[in-house]
Coordinates of N, CA and C in Angstrom, one line a residue:
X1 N 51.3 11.6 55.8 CA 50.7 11.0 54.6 C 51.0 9.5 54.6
X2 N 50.2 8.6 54.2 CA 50.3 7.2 54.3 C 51.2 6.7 53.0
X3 N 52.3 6.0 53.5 CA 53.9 5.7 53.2 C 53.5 4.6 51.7
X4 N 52.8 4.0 52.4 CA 52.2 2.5 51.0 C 51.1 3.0 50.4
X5 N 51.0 2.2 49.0 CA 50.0 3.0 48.0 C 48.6 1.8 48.7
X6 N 47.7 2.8 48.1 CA 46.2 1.8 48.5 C 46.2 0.8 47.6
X7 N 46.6 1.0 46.5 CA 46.9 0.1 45.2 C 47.6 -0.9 45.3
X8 N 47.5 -2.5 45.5 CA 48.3 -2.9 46.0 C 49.6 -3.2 44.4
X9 N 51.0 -2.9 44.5 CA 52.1 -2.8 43.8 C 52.0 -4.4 42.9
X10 N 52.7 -4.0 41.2 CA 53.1 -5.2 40.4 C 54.2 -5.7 41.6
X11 N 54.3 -6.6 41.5 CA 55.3 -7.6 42.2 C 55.8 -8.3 40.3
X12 N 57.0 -8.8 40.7 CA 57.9 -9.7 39.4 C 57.2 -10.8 39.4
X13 N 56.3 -11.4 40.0 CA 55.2 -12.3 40.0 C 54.6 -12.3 39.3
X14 N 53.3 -10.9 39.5 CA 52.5 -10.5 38.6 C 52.7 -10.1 37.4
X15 N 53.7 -9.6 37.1 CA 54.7 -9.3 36.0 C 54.7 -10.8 35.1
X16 N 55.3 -11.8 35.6 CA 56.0 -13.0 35.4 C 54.5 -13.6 34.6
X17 N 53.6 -13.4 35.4 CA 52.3 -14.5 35.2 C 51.4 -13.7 34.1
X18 N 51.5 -12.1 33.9 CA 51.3 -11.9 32.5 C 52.1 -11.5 31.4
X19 N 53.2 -12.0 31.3 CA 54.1 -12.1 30.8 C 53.5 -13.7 29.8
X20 N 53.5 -14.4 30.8 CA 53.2 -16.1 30.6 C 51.7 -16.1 29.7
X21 N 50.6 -15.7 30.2 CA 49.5 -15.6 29.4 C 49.8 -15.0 28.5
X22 N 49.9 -13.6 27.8 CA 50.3 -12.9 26.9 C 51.2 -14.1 26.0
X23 N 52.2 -14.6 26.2 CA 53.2 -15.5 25.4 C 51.9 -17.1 25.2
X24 N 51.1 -17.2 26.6 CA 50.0 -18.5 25.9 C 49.5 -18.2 24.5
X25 N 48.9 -17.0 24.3 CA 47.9 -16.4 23.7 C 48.4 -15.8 22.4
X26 N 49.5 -15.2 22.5 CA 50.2 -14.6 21.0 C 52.0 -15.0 20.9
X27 N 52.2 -15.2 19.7 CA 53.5 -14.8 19.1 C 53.9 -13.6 19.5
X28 N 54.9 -13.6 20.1 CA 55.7 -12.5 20.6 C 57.2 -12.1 20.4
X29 N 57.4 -11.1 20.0 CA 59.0 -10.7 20.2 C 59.7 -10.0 21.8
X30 N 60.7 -10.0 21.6 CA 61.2 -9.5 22.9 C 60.6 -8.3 23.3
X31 N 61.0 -7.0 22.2 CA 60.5 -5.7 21.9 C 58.8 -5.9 22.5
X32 N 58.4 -6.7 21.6 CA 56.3 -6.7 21.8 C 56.0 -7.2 23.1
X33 N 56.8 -8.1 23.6 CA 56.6 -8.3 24.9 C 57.0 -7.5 26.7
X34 N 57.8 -6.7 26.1 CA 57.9 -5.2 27.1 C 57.1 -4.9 26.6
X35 N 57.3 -4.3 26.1 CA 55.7 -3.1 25.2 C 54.3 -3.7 26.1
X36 N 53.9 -5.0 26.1 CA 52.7 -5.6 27.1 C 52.5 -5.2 28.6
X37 N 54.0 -5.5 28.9 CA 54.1 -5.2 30.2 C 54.3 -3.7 30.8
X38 N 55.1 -3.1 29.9 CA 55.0 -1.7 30.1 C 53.5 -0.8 29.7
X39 N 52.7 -1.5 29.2 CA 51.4 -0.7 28.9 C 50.6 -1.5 30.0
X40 N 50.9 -2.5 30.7 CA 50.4 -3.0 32.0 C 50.6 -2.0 33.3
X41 N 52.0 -2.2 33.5 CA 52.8 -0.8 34.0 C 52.0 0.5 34.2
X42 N 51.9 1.0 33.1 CA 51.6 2.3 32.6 C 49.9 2.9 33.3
X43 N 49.1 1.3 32.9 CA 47.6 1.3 33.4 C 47.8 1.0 34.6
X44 N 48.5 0.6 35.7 CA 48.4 0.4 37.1 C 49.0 1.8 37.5
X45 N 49.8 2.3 37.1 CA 50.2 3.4 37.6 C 49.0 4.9 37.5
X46 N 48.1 4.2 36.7 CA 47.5 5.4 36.1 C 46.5 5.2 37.2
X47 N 45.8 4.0 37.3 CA 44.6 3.8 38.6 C 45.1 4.0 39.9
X48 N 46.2 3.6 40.3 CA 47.2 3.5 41.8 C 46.6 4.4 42.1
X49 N 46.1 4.6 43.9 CA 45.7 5.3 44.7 C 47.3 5.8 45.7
X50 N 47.5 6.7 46.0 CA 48.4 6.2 47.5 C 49.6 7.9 47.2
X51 N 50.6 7.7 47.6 CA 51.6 8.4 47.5 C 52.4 8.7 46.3
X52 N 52.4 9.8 45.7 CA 53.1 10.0 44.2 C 54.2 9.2 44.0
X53 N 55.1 10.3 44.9 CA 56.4 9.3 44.7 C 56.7 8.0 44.8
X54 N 56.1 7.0 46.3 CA 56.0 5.8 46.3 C 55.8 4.9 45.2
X55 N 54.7 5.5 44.8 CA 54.0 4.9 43.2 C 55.1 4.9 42.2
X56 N 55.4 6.4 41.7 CA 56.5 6.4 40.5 C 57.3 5.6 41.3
X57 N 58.7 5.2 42.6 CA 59.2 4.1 42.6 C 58.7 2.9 42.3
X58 N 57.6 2.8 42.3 CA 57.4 1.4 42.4 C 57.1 0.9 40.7
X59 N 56.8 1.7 40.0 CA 56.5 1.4 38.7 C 58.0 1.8 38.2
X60 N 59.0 2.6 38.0 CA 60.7 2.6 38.2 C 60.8 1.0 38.7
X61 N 60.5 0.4 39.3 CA 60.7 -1.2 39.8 C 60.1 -2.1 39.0
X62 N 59.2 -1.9 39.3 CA 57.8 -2.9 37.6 C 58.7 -2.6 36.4
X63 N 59.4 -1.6 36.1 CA 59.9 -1.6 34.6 C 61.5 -2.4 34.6
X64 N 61.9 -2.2 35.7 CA 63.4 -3.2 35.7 C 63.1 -4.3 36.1
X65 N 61.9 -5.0 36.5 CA 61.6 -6.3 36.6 C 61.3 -6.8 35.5
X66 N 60.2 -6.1 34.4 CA 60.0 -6.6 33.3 C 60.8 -6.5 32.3
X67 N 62.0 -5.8 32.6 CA 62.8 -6.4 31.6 C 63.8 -7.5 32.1
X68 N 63.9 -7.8 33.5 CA 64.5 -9.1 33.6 C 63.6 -10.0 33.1
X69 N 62.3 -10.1 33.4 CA 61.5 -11.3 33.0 C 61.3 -11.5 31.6
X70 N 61.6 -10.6 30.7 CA 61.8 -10.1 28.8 C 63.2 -11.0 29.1
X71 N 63.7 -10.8 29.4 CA 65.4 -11.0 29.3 C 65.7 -13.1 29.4
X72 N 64.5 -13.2 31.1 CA 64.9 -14.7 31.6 C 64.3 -15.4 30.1
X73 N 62.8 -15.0 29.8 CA 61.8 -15.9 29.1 C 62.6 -15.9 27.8
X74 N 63.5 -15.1 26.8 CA 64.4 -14.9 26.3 C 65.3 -16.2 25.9
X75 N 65.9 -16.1 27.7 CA 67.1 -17.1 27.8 C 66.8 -18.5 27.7
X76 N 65.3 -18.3 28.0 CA 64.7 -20.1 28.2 C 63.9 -20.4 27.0
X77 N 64.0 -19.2 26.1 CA 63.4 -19.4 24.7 C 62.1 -19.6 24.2
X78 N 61.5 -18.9 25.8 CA 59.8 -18.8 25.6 C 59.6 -17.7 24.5
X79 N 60.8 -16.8 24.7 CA 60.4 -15.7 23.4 C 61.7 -15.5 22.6
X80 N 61.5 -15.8 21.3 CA 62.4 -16.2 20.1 C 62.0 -15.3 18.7
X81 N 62.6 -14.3 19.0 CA 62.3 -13.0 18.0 C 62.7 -13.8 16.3
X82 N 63.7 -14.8 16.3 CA 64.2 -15.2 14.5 C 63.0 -16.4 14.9
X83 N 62.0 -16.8 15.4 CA 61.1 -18.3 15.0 C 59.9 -17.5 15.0
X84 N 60.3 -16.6 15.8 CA 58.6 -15.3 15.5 C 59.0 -14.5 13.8
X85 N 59.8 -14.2 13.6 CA 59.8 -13.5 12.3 C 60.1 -14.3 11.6
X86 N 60.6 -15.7 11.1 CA 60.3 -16.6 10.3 C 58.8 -17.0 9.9
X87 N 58.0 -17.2 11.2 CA 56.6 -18.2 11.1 C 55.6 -16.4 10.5
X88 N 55.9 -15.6 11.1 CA 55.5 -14.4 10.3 C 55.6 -14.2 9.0
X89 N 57.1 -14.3 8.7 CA 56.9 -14.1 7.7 C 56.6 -14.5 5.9
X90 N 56.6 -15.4 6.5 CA 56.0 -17.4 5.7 C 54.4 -16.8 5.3
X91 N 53.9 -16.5 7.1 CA 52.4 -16.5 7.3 C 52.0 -15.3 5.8
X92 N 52.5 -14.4 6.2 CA 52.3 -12.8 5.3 C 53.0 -12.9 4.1
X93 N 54.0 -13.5 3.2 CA 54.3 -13.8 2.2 C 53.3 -14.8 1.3
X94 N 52.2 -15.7 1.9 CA 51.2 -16.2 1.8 C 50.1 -16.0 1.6
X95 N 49.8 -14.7 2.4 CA 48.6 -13.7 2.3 C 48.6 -13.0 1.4
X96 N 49.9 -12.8 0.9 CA 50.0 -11.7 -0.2 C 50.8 -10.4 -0.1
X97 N 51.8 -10.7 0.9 CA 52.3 -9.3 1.4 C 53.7 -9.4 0.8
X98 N 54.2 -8.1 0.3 CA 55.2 -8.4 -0.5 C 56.5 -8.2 0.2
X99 N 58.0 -8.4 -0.4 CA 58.9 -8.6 0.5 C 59.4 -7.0 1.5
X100 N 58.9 -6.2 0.9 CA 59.2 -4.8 1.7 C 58.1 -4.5 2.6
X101 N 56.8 -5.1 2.4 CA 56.0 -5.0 3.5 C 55.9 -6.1 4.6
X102 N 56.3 -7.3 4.4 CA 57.1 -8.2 5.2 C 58.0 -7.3 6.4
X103 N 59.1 -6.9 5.7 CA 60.1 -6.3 6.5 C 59.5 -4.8 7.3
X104 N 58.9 -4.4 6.8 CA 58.3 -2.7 7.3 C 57.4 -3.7 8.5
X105 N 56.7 -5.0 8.5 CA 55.9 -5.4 9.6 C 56.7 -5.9 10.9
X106 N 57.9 -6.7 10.0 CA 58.2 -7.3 11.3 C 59.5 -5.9 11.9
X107 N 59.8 -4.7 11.1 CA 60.5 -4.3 12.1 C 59.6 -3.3 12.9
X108 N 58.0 -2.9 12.6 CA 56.9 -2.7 13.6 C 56.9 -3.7 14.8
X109 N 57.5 -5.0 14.7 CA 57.0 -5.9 15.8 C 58.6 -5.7 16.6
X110 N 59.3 -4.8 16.0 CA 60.3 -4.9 17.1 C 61.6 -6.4 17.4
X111 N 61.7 -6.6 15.7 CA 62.9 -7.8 15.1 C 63.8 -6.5 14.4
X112 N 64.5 -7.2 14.7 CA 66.2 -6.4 14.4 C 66.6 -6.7 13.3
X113 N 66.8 -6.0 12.6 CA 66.9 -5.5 10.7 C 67.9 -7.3 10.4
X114 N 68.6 -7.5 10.8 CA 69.5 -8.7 10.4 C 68.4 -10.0 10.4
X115 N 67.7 -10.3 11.5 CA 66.8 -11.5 11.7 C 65.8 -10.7 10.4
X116 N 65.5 -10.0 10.6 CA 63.9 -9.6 9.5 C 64.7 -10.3 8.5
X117 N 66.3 -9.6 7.9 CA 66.5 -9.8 6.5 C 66.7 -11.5 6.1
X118 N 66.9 -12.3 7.7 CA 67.0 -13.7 7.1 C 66.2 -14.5 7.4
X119 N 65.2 -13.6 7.6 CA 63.2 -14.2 7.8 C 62.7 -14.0 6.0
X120 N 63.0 -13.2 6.0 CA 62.4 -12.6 4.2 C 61.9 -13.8 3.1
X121 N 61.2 -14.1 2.5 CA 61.4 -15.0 1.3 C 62.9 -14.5 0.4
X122 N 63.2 -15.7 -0.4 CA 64.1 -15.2 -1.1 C 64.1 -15.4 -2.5
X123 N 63.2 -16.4 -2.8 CA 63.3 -16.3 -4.3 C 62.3 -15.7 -5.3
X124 N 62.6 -15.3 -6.2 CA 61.7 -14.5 -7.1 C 60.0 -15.3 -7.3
X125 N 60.2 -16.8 -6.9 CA 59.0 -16.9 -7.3 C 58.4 -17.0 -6.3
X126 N 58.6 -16.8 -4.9 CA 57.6 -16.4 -3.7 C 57.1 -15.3 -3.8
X127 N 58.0 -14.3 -3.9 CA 57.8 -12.9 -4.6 C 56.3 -12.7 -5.2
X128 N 56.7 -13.5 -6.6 CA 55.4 -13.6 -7.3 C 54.5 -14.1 -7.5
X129 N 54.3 -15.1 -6.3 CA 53.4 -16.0 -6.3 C 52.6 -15.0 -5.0
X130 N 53.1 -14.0 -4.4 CA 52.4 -13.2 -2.9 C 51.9 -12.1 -3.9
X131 N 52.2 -11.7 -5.2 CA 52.1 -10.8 -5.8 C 50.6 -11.1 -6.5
X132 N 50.7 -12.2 -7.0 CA 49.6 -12.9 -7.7 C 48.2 -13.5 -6.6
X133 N 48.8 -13.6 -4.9 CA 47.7 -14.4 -3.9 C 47.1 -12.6 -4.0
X134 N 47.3 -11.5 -3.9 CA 47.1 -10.1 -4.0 C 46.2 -9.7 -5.3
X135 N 46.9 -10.2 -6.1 CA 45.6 -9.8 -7.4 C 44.8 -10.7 -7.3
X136 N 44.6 -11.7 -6.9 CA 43.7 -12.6 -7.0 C 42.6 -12.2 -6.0
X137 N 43.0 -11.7 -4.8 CA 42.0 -11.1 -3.8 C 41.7 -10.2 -4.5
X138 N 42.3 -9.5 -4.9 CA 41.5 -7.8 -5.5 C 41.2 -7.8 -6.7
X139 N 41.2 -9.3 -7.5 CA 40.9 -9.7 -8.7 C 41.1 -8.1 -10.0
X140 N 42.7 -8.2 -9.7 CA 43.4 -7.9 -10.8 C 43.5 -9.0 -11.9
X141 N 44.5 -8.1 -12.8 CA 45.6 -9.4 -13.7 C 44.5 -10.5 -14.4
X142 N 45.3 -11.8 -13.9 CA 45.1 -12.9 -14.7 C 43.0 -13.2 -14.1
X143 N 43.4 -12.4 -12.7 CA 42.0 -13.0 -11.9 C 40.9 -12.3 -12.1
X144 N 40.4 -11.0 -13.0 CA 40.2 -9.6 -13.3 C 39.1 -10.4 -14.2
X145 N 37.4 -10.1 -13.6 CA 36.7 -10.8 -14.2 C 36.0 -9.8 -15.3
X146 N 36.1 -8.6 -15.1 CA 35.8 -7.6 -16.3 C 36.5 -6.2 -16.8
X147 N 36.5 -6.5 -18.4 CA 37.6 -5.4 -18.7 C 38.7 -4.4 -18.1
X148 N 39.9 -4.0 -18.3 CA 40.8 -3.3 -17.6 C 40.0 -1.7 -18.2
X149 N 39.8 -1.1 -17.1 CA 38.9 0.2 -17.5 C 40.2 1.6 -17.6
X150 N 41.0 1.0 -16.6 CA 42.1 2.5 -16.5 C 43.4 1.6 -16.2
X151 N 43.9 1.3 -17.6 CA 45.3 1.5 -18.0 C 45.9 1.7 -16.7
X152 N 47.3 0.8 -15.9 CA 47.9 1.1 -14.9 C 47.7 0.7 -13.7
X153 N 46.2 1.2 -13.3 CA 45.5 1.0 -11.6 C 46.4 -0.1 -11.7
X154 N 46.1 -1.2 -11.7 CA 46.4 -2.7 -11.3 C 47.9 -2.8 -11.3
X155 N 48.9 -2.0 -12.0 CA 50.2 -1.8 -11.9 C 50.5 -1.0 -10.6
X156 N 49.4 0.3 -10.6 CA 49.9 1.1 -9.4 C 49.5 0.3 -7.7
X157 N 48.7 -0.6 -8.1 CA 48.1 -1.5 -6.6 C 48.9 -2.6 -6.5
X158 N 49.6 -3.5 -7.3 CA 51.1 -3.9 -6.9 C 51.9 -2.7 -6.5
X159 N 51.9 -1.8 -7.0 CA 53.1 -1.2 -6.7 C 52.8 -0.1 -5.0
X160 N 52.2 0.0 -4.8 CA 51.4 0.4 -3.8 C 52.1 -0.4 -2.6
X161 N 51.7 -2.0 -3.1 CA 51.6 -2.8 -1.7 C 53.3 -3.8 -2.0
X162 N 54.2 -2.8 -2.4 CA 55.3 -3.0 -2.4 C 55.9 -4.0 -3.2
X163 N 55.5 -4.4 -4.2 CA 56.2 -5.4 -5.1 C 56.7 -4.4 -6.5
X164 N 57.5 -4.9 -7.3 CA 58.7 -4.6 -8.0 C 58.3 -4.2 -9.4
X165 N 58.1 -3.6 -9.8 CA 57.6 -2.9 -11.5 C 58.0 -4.2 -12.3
X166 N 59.0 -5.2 -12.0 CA 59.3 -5.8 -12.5 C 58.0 -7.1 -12.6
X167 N 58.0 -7.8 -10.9 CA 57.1 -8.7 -10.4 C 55.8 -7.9 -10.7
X168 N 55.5 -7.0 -10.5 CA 53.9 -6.7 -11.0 C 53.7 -6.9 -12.2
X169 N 54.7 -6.7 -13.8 CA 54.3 -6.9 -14.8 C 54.3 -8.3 -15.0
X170 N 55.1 -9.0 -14.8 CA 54.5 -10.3 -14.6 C 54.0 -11.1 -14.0
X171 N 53.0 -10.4 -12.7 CA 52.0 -11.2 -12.1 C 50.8 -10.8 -13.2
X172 N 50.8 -9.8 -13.7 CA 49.9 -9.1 -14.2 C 49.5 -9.4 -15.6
X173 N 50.6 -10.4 -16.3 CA 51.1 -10.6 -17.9 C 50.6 -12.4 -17.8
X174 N 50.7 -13.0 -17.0 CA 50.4 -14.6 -16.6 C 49.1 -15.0 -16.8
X175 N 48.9 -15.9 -17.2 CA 47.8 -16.7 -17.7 C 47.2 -17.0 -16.5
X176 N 45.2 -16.9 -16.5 CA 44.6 -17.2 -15.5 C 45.0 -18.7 -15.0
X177 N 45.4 -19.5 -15.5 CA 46.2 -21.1 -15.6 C 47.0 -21.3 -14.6
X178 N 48.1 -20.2 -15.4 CA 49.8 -20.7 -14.9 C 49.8 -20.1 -13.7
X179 N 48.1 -18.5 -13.2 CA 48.6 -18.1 -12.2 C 48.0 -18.6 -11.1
X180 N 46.8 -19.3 -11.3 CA 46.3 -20.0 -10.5 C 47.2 -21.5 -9.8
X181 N 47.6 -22.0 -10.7 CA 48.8 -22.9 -10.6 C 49.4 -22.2 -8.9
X182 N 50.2 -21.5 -9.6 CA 51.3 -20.9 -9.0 C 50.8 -20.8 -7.1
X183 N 49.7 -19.9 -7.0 CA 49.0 -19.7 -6.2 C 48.5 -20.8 -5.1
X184 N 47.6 -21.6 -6.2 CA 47.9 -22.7 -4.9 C 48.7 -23.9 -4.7
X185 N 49.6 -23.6 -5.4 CA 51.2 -24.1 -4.8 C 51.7 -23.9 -3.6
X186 N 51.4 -22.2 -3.7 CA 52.4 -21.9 -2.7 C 51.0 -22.1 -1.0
X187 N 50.2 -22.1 -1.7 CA 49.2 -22.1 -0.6 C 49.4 -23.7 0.2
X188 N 49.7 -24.6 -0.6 CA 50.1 -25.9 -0.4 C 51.3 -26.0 0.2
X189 N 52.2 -25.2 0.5 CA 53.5 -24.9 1.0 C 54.9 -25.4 0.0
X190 N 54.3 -25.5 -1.5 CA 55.7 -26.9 -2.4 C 56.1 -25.4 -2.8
X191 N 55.7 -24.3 -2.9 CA 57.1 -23.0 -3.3 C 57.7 -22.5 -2.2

């Protein structure tokens, strides 16, 4: 039986050079950038023509290369898991995402609970101003252009998308004014 696969093998090269596009193209964490290369991995191994075992060695190899090249790009600070879950989490505290769904995203992206927690917004009025960019999309609260029909909903859809019984009653209690203020404040980046 012929010794080499028909397929020709990842080399740490090939590895290296989509490693490098993937990081051109997206914000990455250490974790999300294995995950790339191992689902690279995973589809070459699946097409490979050639000898079983050959193959599983050689993708056993593709996976200890990609995590040196996770490891070097790391060291040389092409991939910066606390500047990825800061600019994340700025971005999505903006959008409207509240501080427990901040953290539930970036530890989906594979940031380690200590960076998440000192990525997080911290003051109550970011809080409520991501609380308020949220009703304003779903035109709750202050932004709510016709009558409140069922008592609560608008309590339970803050509370839904993870903000605080506390922060929902007062995104929800705020003057179309002070909340619009607030909003594009923070849209402006001065909160």
């Amino acid at each position: 039986m012929n010794e080499t696969p028909d397929t020709p093998a990842l080399t740490e090269a090939t590895l290296h050079e989509a490693a490098l596009a993937h990081l051109a193209r997206y914000g990455a964490t250490e974790a999300g950038l294995l995950r790339v290369l191992e689902r690279r991995i995973l589809r070459w191994r699946r097409t490979a023509t050639g000898d079983a075992e050959t193959l599983d060695r050689a993708a056993a190899a593709a996976r200890l290369a990609a995590r040196r090249i996770v490891a070097q790009l790391a060291a040389a600070g092409g991939v910066d898991d606390a500047a990825f879950a800061h600019a994340r989490a700025a971005r999505l505290n903006r959008s409207g995402r509240s501080r427990r769904a901040i953290a539930a995203h970036l530890a989906a992206r594979g940031v380690a609970p200590e960076i998440a927690a000192a990525s997080l917004p911290e003051t109550a009025e970011s809080e409520l101003a991501a609380a308020l960019i949220l009703a304003r999309r779903r035109r709750l609260g202050p932004f709510r252009t016709v009558p409140e029909t069922a008592p609560g909903r608008e309590l339970a859809a803050l509370a839904r998308a993870g903000f605080s019984r506390v922060i929902a009653e007062q995104a929800l209690a705020m003057s179309p004014d002070a909340a619009l203020a607030l909003v594009l404040r923070v849209r402006r980046g001065d909160a």
